[in-house]
Amino acid sequence: MTVAVVGLGHIGLPTALLLAQRHEVVGVDVDETRVATLEAGELPLEEPGLDALHAEVEDSFTATTAMEPADAYVITVPTPLDQRENVADLGFVRAAVESVADVVSSGELVVLESTVPPGTSERLVQPILADAVDDVAYAHCPERAIPERTLEEMTSNDRVVGTDGAATETIRDLYAFTDGELHLTDPTTAEFVKLAENTSRDVGIALANEFATLAEGIGVDAHEAIDIANEHPRVDILNPGPGVGGHCITTDPWFLTGADAQARLVPLARDINDGMPDHVLGLVREQVAHVRRPRVAVLGVAYKGNVSDTRETPAGRFIRRAENDGYDVRVHDPHVDSYDEPLVDRETALDGADCAVVITDHDAFRDLSPADFDGMRTRTIVDSRNLLAHDTLREAGISVSVLGDGTQG
């Protein structure tokens, strides 16, 4: 079977290479630089295991900027958030579907993996395909993988497949690379499932963050309280932190609710999580209130620990707010090579700093010792991830403020 994968980003490229293990695959992307990189035998992104997989399938995978006819089409283009209206921008999806509609033939299969609001398949995608040709099989199979573990999750996670029942065997053949189960349903339910998964996590994190801010006011340690509460067999509270990042969890709740005025909990959770960088900045202000023109060392800009992905990272909001307050901000992240702000090594970031702020829970930060902070002008730390050895640092005379710990001070 010949498969065209439309969109060669963080999801599309790994998907295309996995498919190329069993099929002839053409990857289609409008980014000429990305395509040229692939055609030169190189990869435009980093992901564990991707280099080896690319080398394995080099004879069955090609990349191009022009849509080509195939037996099956898999669409994996981005769906950004229109931040003015908090609704999905479906421009890339529409363009991709229209390009497929120009070449698709009767009896072929079109799969949309892009995350979309409920009803997108029924109201947008399927009508475009139906206008182009009769008898096109369609399925919505939303991706469910995270950066740095993409191949592992693509080959092991269950998949939800929304289809009208047509071409079921072709779909099973297409996704034979996964050991997970295929859960068959209709397209709208499949759209809802993906959004519900990420919205549930966003709401859970918001609850943990609410507990953290409440604990600070009440005078208890939220982390201790959560650990004890989680000993109950029916309780599973997540960890509080400086906010939520990554492309999916910050946008999918809005895709689910759209402009629905009846939605209450989901928008509130978004507001709570979006407000956490400001809350962390408030903890920093308390630490450096006596310092004129404070210098702040930000430790971590990846949206979560041990990854290089900075999309929608809460560190970005924190840095912007801190700079607006007149702070001199230096940024260090051992996993990130480039960012909107200049990156420096850890020693340079901490040298002369008045406050070190842990934003990302990288393992590299867990074992920081008092000596690592000797170069600071004022040895104060705000730990928004409850990551450091607080007692050891305090015994060395370092002032440590921990998000969610109301027992300190």
Short mmCIF file of C-alpha atoms in Angstrom, two decimals:
data_model
loop_
_atom_site.label_atom_id
_atom_site.label_comp_id
_atom_site.label_asym_id
_atom_site.label_seq_id
_atom_site.Cartn_x
_atom_site.Cartn_y
_atom_site.Cartn_z
CA MET A 1 0.00 0.00 0.00
CA THR A 2 1.18 3.52 -0.81
CA VAL A 3 0.57 6.04 1.98
CA ALA A 4 0.82 9.83 1.83
CA VAL A 5 1.46 11.48 5.20
CA VAL A 6 0.54 15.17 5.11
CA GLY A 7 2.50 17.24 7.62
CA LEU A 8 5.98 16.16 8.76
CA GLY A 9 6.24 17.70 12.21
CA HIS A 10 6.61 16.17 15.67
CA ILE A 11 3.80 13.69 14.98
CA GLY A 12 3.75 13.38 11.20
CA LEU A 13 7.39 12.47 10.65
CA PRO A 14 7.53 9.64 13.22
CA THR A 15 4.19 8.37 11.90
CA ALA A 16 5.48 8.40 8.33
CA LEU A 17 8.65 6.51 9.24
CA LEU A 18 6.75 3.89 11.22
CA LEU A 19 4.39 3.38 8.29
CA ALA A 20 7.38 3.08 5.95
CA GLN A 21 8.39 -0.13 7.73
CA ARG A 22 5.52 -1.89 5.94
CA HIS A 23 4.41 0.47 3.16
CA GLU A 24 5.71 2.85 0.52
CA VAL A 25 5.35 6.29 2.11
CA VAL A 26 5.55 9.79 0.67
CA GLY A 27 5.75 12.56 3.23
CA VAL A 28 4.18 15.85 2.14
CA ASP A 29 4.98 19.19 3.77
CA VAL A 30 4.71 22.80 2.58
CA ASP A 31 7.97 23.66 4.37
CA GLU A 32 10.57 23.48 1.60
CA THR A 33 13.49 23.56 4.05
CA ARG A 34 12.08 20.64 6.02
CA VAL A 35 11.58 18.59 2.85
CA ALA A 36 15.07 19.44 1.56
CA THR A 37 16.57 18.35 4.87
CA LEU A 38 14.78 15.00 4.68
CA GLU A 39 15.72 14.45 1.06
CA ALA A 40 19.35 15.09 2.02
CA GLY A 41 19.10 12.17 4.42
CA GLU A 42 18.94 14.29 7.57
CA LEU A 43 16.22 14.86 10.17
CA PRO A 44 14.68 18.28 10.94
CA LEU A 45 13.84 17.33 14.53
CA GLU A 46 15.28 15.29 17.40
CA GLU A 47 13.47 12.34 18.93
CA PRO A 48 14.92 9.21 20.56
CA GLY A 49 15.13 6.36 18.06
CA LEU A 50 14.15 8.46 15.06
CA ASP A 51 17.60 8.47 13.44
CA ALA A 52 17.79 4.68 13.45
CA LEU A 53 14.25 4.34 12.13
CA HIS A 54 14.96 6.86 9.37
CA ALA A 55 18.01 4.88 8.28
CA GLU A 56 16.00 1.64 8.33
CA VAL A 57 13.29 2.92 5.97
CA GLU A 58 15.30 5.17 3.66
CA ASP A 59 14.33 3.08 0.62
CA SER A 60 10.58 3.23 1.32
CA PHE A 61 10.23 6.87 2.41
CA THR A 62 10.46 10.04 0.33
CA ALA A 63 9.52 13.65 1.06
CA THR A 64 7.99 16.27 -1.22
CA THR A 65 6.15 19.58 -1.13
CA ALA A 66 3.56 18.49 -3.70
CA MET A 67 0.63 16.21 -2.94
CA GLU A 68 0.82 12.86 -4.73
CA PRO A 69 -1.85 10.19 -5.32
CA ALA A 70 -1.77 7.29 -2.86
CA ASP A 71 -3.91 4.43 -1.58
CA ALA A 72 -4.28 6.03 1.86
CA TYR A 73 -3.73 9.53 3.23
CA VAL A 74 -2.83 10.41 6.83
CA ILE A 75 -3.20 14.09 7.79
CA THR A 76 -1.06 15.27 10.72
CA VAL A 77 -0.96 19.05 10.33
CA PRO A 78 -1.01 21.47 13.30
CA THR A 79 -4.19 22.93 14.77
CA PRO A 80 -3.10 26.11 16.54
CA LEU A 81 -5.25 28.06 18.97
CA ASP A 82 -6.74 31.37 17.90
CA GLN A 83 -5.84 33.15 21.12
CA ARG A 84 -8.15 36.09 20.43
CA GLU A 85 -11.24 33.89 20.55
CA ASN A 86 -9.87 30.77 22.30
CA VAL A 87 -11.05 28.56 19.43
CA ALA A 88 -9.23 26.21 17.08
CA ASP A 89 -7.68 27.63 13.93
CA LEU A 90 -8.57 24.97 11.36
CA GLY A 91 -6.81 26.66 8.44
CA PHE A 92 -4.04 24.04 8.16
CA VAL A 93 -6.55 21.20 8.41
CA ARG A 94 -8.77 22.68 5.72
CA ALA A 95 -5.82 23.27 3.39
CA ALA A 96 -4.52 19.74 3.89
CA VAL A 97 -7.92 18.14 3.30
CA GLU A 98 -8.44 20.22 0.16
CA SER A 99 -5.03 19.15 -1.18
CA VAL A 100 -5.93 15.51 -0.57
CA ALA A 101 -9.33 16.03 -2.20
CA ASP A 102 -7.54 17.14 -5.38
CA VAL A 103 -5.96 13.70 -5.86
CA VAL A 104 -8.04 11.16 -3.90
CA SER A 105 -9.94 8.46 -5.78
CA SER A 106 -13.02 6.42 -4.97
CA GLY A 107 -12.40 3.61 -2.49
CA GLU A 108 -9.30 5.15 -0.92
CA LEU A 109 -8.84 5.95 2.77
CA VAL A 110 -8.31 9.35 4.40
CA VAL A 111 -7.29 9.51 8.08
CA LEU A 112 -7.17 12.71 10.10
CA GLU A 113 -4.79 12.51 13.08
CA SER A 114 -4.75 16.23 13.86
CA THR A 115 -6.51 17.16 17.10
CA VAL A 116 -9.72 19.02 16.27
CA PRO A 117 -12.91 20.22 18.00
CA PRO A 118 -15.87 17.82 18.11
CA GLY A 119 -17.83 17.95 14.88
CA THR A 120 -14.90 18.94 12.65
CA SER A 121 -14.96 15.65 10.75
CA GLU A 122 -18.69 15.84 10.14
CA ARG A 123 -18.94 19.55 9.33
CA LEU A 124 -15.63 20.27 7.58
CA VAL A 125 -13.53 17.28 6.53
CA GLN A 126 -16.07 14.80 5.22
CA PRO A 127 -18.04 17.37 3.16
CA ILE A 128 -14.84 18.48 1.38
CA LEU A 129 -13.98 14.88 0.53
CA ALA A 130 -17.57 14.07 -0.51
CA ASP A 131 -17.60 17.02 -2.90
CA ALA A 132 -14.44 15.70 -4.55
CA VAL A 133 -15.31 12.04 -5.09
CA ASP A 134 -17.86 9.43 -4.05
CA ASP A 135 -17.12 6.53 -1.74
CA VAL A 136 -14.06 7.77 0.17
CA ALA A 137 -13.44 5.93 3.44
CA TYR A 138 -12.73 8.29 6.34
CA ALA A 139 -11.43 7.90 9.89
CA HIS A 140 -10.36 10.20 12.68
CA CYS A 141 -7.50 8.70 14.68
CA PRO A 142 -6.07 11.40 16.98
CA GLU A 143 -2.42 11.13 17.91
CA ARG A 144 -1.60 10.28 21.52
CA ALA A 145 2.15 10.71 22.01
CA ILE A 146 4.44 13.06 23.92
CA PRO A 147 7.86 14.51 22.98
CA GLU A 148 10.96 12.45 23.82
CA ARG A 149 8.78 9.30 23.98
CA THR A 150 6.97 9.63 20.66
CA LEU A 151 8.05 6.36 19.04
CA GLU A 152 7.60 4.41 22.26
CA GLU A 153 4.07 5.71 22.75
CA MET A 154 3.07 5.41 19.09
CA THR A 155 4.01 1.74 19.09
CA SER A 156 2.49 0.84 22.48
CA ASN A 157 -0.46 3.12 23.25
CA ASP A 158 -4.04 2.20 22.41
CA ARG A 159 -5.60 4.22 19.59
CA VAL A 160 -9.14 5.52 19.25
CA VAL A 161 -10.48 5.29 15.69
CA GLY A 162 -13.56 7.19 14.66
CA THR A 163 -15.03 5.71 11.49
CA ASP A 164 -18.33 4.84 9.89
CA GLY A 165 -17.20 1.22 9.61
CA ALA A 166 -15.80 1.48 6.10
CA ALA A 167 -12.26 0.26 5.40
CA THR A 168 -11.86 -1.13 8.92
CA GLU A 169 -9.38 -3.76 7.77
CA THR A 170 -7.35 -1.15 5.89
CA ILE A 171 -7.23 0.94 9.05
CA ARG A 172 -6.04 -2.05 11.08
CA ASP A 173 -3.36 -2.70 8.48
CA LEU A 174 -2.31 0.95 8.55
CA TYR A 175 -1.86 0.98 12.33
CA ALA A 176 -0.28 -2.45 12.55
CA PHE A 177 2.84 -0.74 13.95
CA THR A 178 1.15 -0.32 17.34
CA ASP A 179 0.81 -3.10 19.90
CA GLY A 180 -2.03 -1.16 21.51
CA GLU A 181 -5.69 -1.89 20.97
CA LEU A 182 -7.76 0.00 18.39
CA HIS A 183 -10.97 1.30 19.96
CA LEU A 184 -13.56 1.79 17.21
CA THR A 185 -16.22 4.48 17.53
CA ASP A 186 -17.66 7.31 15.42
CA PRO A 187 -15.55 10.34 14.35
CA THR A 188 -17.17 12.88 16.70
CA THR A 189 -16.71 10.63 19.71
CA ALA A 190 -13.07 10.06 18.73
CA GLU A 191 -12.58 13.83 18.57
CA PHE A 192 -14.17 14.17 22.01
CA VAL A 193 -12.06 11.39 23.54
CA LYS A 194 -8.73 13.03 22.70
CA LEU A 195 -9.84 16.40 24.05
CA ALA A 196 -11.34 14.86 27.19
CA GLU A 197 -8.03 13.13 27.96
CA ASN A 198 -5.98 16.32 27.94
CA THR A 199 -8.70 18.46 29.50
CA SER A 200 -8.91 16.02 32.40
CA ARG A 201 -5.20 16.45 33.05
CA ASP A 202 -5.43 20.24 32.82
CA VAL A 203 -8.27 20.30 35.34
CA GLY A 204 -6.37 17.92 37.62
CA ILE A 205 -3.30 20.15 37.57
CA ALA A 206 -5.46 23.20 38.26
CA LEU A 207 -6.89 21.47 41.33
CA ALA A 208 -3.39 20.70 42.59
CA ASN A 209 -2.38 24.32 42.00
CA GLU A 210 -5.47 25.49 43.88
CA PHE A 211 -4.45 23.27 46.79
CA ALA A 212 -0.96 24.80 46.66
CA THR A 213 -2.15 28.39 46.89
CA LEU A 214 -4.67 27.50 49.61
CA ALA A 215 -1.97 25.72 51.62
CA GLU A 216 0.26 28.79 51.50
CA GLY A 217 -2.49 30.86 53.10
CA ILE A 218 -3.56 28.25 55.64
CA GLY A 219 -0.02 27.45 56.75
CA VAL A 220 0.41 23.83 55.70
CA ASP A 221 2.68 22.09 53.20
CA ALA A 222 0.56 21.12 50.20
CA HIS A 223 3.14 18.57 49.06
CA GLU A 224 3.02 16.69 52.35
CA ALA A 225 -0.77 16.89 52.40
CA ILE A 226 -1.07 15.60 48.83
CA ASP A 227 1.33 12.73 49.51
CA ILE A 228 -0.72 11.63 52.51
CA ALA A 229 -4.04 12.08 50.70
CA ASN A 230 -2.76 9.96 47.81
CA GLU A 231 -2.30 7.04 50.20
CA HIS A 232 -6.09 6.70 50.03
CA PRO A 233 -6.93 4.12 47.35
CA ARG A 234 -9.49 6.38 45.65
CA VAL A 235 -7.39 9.56 45.61
CA ASP A 236 -4.84 10.52 42.95
CA ILE A 237 -3.97 14.21 43.22
CA LEU A 238 -1.39 15.53 40.77
CA ASN A 239 1.61 17.69 41.67
CA PRO A 240 1.31 21.50 41.71
CA GLY A 241 3.71 23.60 39.69
CA PRO A 242 4.36 26.87 37.85
CA GLY A 243 1.67 26.30 35.21
CA VAL A 244 0.96 24.06 32.25
CA GLY A 245 2.85 23.87 28.98
CA GLY A 246 3.14 21.85 25.82
CA HIS A 247 0.99 22.22 22.75
CA CYS A 248 -1.83 19.86 23.69
CA ILE A 249 -2.81 20.50 27.30
CA THR A 250 -2.84 24.28 26.91
CA THR A 251 -5.04 24.22 23.80
CA ASP A 252 -7.21 21.11 23.87
CA PRO A 253 -9.50 22.34 26.67
CA TRP A 254 -10.41 25.31 24.49
CA PHE A 255 -10.99 23.02 21.51
CA LEU A 256 -13.45 21.09 23.67
CA THR A 257 -15.39 24.04 25.03
CA GLY A 258 -15.00 26.48 22.12
CA ALA A 259 -17.20 29.49 22.65
CA ASP A 260 -19.75 27.52 24.71
CA ALA A 261 -20.86 29.90 27.46
CA GLN A 262 -22.18 26.95 29.50
CA ALA A 263 -18.67 25.60 30.08
CA ARG A 264 -17.53 26.68 33.54
CA LEU A 265 -15.00 24.31 35.08
CA VAL A 266 -12.74 23.97 32.04
CA PRO A 267 -12.21 27.73 31.45
CA LEU A 268 -11.66 28.21 35.19
CA ALA A 269 -8.98 25.52 35.20
CA ARG A 270 -7.29 27.24 32.26
CA ASP A 271 -7.32 30.55 34.15
CA ILE A 272 -5.84 28.95 37.27
CA ASN A 273 -3.00 27.28 35.37
CA ASP A 274 -2.29 30.34 33.22
CA GLY A 275 -2.06 32.39 36.42
CA MET A 276 0.57 30.23 38.11
CA PRO A 277 3.62 31.94 36.55
CA ASP A 278 2.36 35.20 38.08
CA HIS A 279 1.97 33.44 41.42
CA VAL A 280 5.56 32.20 41.23
CA LEU A 281 6.68 35.74 40.40
CA GLY A 282 4.89 36.86 43.56
CA LEU A 283 7.05 34.46 45.57
CA VAL A 284 10.13 35.92 43.88
CA ARG A 285 9.03 39.47 44.73
CA GLU A 286 8.88 38.51 48.40
CA GLN A 287 12.43 37.19 48.23
CA VAL A 288 13.98 40.21 46.49
CA ALA A 289 11.84 43.04 47.86
CA HIS A 290 14.93 44.64 49.42
CA VAL A 291 17.01 44.48 46.22
CA ARG A 292 17.16 47.28 43.66
CA ARG A 293 17.05 45.98 40.05
CA PRO A 294 17.11 42.29 41.03
CA ARG A 295 18.85 39.72 38.87
CA VAL A 296 16.90 36.47 38.53
CA ALA A 297 18.28 33.13 37.32
CA VAL A 298 15.61 31.01 35.63
CA LEU A 299 16.42 27.31 35.82
CA GLY A 300 14.53 25.56 33.05
CA VAL A 301 12.44 26.75 30.09
CA ALA A 302 11.26 23.37 28.77
CA TYR A 303 7.59 22.89 29.54
CA LYS A 304 8.34 19.77 31.61
CA GLY A 305 11.27 17.82 32.96
CA ASN A 306 13.93 16.12 30.84
CA VAL A 307 12.58 17.26 27.46
CA SER A 308 13.68 20.01 25.09
CA ASP A 309 10.19 21.10 24.04
CA THR A 310 9.44 24.73 25.00
CA ARG A 311 6.05 25.10 23.32
CA GLU A 312 3.65 27.07 25.53
CA THR A 313 6.05 26.74 28.45
CA PRO A 314 5.01 28.56 31.64
CA ALA A 315 8.59 29.82 31.81
CA GLY A 316 7.80 32.16 28.93
CA ARG A 317 5.03 33.94 30.80
CA PHE A 318 7.17 34.11 33.95
CA ILE A 319 10.12 35.63 32.09
CA ARG A 320 7.97 38.24 30.33
CA ARG A 321 6.33 39.29 33.59
CA ALA A 322 9.67 39.45 35.42
CA GLU A 323 11.23 41.59 32.69
CA ASN A 324 8.19 43.86 32.74
CA ASP A 325 8.85 44.31 36.46
CA GLY A 326 12.36 45.49 35.62
CA TYR A 327 14.19 42.31 36.63
CA ASP A 328 17.43 41.32 34.92
CA VAL A 329 16.67 37.75 33.82
CA ARG A 330 19.20 35.09 32.87
CA VAL A 331 18.03 31.74 31.56
CA HIS A 332 19.57 28.26 31.74
CA ASP A 333 18.24 24.92 30.53
CA PRO A 334 20.48 21.85 30.07
CA HIS A 335 18.06 20.28 27.56
CA VAL A 336 17.26 23.28 25.35
CA ASP A 337 19.59 24.52 22.60
CA SER A 338 17.70 27.64 21.53
CA TYR A 339 14.91 29.80 22.93
CA ASP A 340 13.37 33.25 22.55
CA GLU A 341 15.65 34.44 25.36
CA PRO A 342 19.44 34.02 25.29
CA LEU A 343 20.54 30.82 27.06
CA VAL A 344 23.62 30.64 29.28
CA ASP A 345 25.29 27.90 31.31
CA ARG A 346 24.20 27.36 34.89
CA GLU A 347 27.21 29.07 36.45
CA THR A 348 26.68 32.21 34.34
CA ALA A 349 22.98 32.27 35.14
CA LEU A 350 23.60 32.07 38.90
CA ASP A 351 26.63 34.38 39.02
CA GLY A 352 25.55 37.60 40.72
CA ALA A 353 21.89 36.55 40.84
CA ASP A 354 19.59 37.62 43.66
CA CYS A 355 17.12 34.76 43.21
CA ALA A 356 17.23 31.39 41.48
CA VAL A 357 13.85 30.16 40.25
CA VAL A 358 13.32 26.48 39.45
CA ILE A 359 10.69 26.38 36.69
CA THR A 360 11.34 22.97 35.09
CA ASP A 361 11.76 19.71 36.98
CA HIS A 362 14.83 18.47 35.14
CA ASP A 363 16.72 15.68 36.89
CA ALA A 364 19.87 17.75 36.42
CA PHE A 365 18.57 20.22 39.03
CA ARG A 366 17.64 17.68 41.72
CA ASP A 367 21.11 17.32 43.18
CA LEU A 368 22.13 20.98 43.20
CA SER A 369 24.19 21.57 46.35
CA PRO A 370 24.70 24.73 48.40
CA ALA A 371 28.07 25.21 46.69
CA ASP A 372 26.32 25.52 43.32
CA PHE A 373 24.72 28.74 44.56
CA ASP A 374 27.90 30.31 45.99
CA GLY A 375 28.23 32.75 43.09
CA MET A 376 24.89 34.43 43.79
CA ARG A 377 24.82 37.97 45.13
CA THR A 378 21.85 37.14 47.34
CA ARG A 379 21.38 33.44 47.99
CA THR A 380 17.63 33.00 47.67
CA ILE A 381 15.70 30.32 45.79
CA VAL A 382 12.11 29.89 44.67
CA ASP A 383 11.40 26.23 43.93
CA SER A 384 8.16 25.98 41.97
CA ARG A 385 8.55 22.20 41.50
CA ASN A 386 9.40 21.04 45.04
CA LEU A 387 12.53 19.59 43.48
CA LEU A 388 15.54 20.63 45.55
CA ALA A 389 16.97 19.40 48.87
CA HIS A 390 15.44 22.24 50.86
CA ASP A 391 16.71 21.28 54.33
CA THR A 392 20.30 20.97 53.10
CA LEU A 393 20.13 24.33 51.35
CA ARG A 394 18.61 26.08 54.37
CA GLU A 395 21.22 24.61 56.70
CA ALA A 396 23.80 26.30 54.46
CA GLY A 397 22.13 29.67 55.01
CA ILE A 398 20.21 29.82 51.73
CA SER A 399 16.67 31.21 51.83
CA VAL A 400 14.31 28.80 50.05
CA SER A 401 10.67 29.45 49.17
CA VAL A 402 8.68 26.47 47.87
CA LEU A 403 5.47 26.81 45.90
CA GLY A 404 2.66 25.35 48.01
CA ASP A 405 4.54 25.22 51.31
CA GLY A 406 2.79 27.46 53.83
CA THR A 407 4.94 26.28 56.75
CA GLN A 408 8.02 28.22 55.70
CA GLY A 409 9.01 31.66 56.88
#
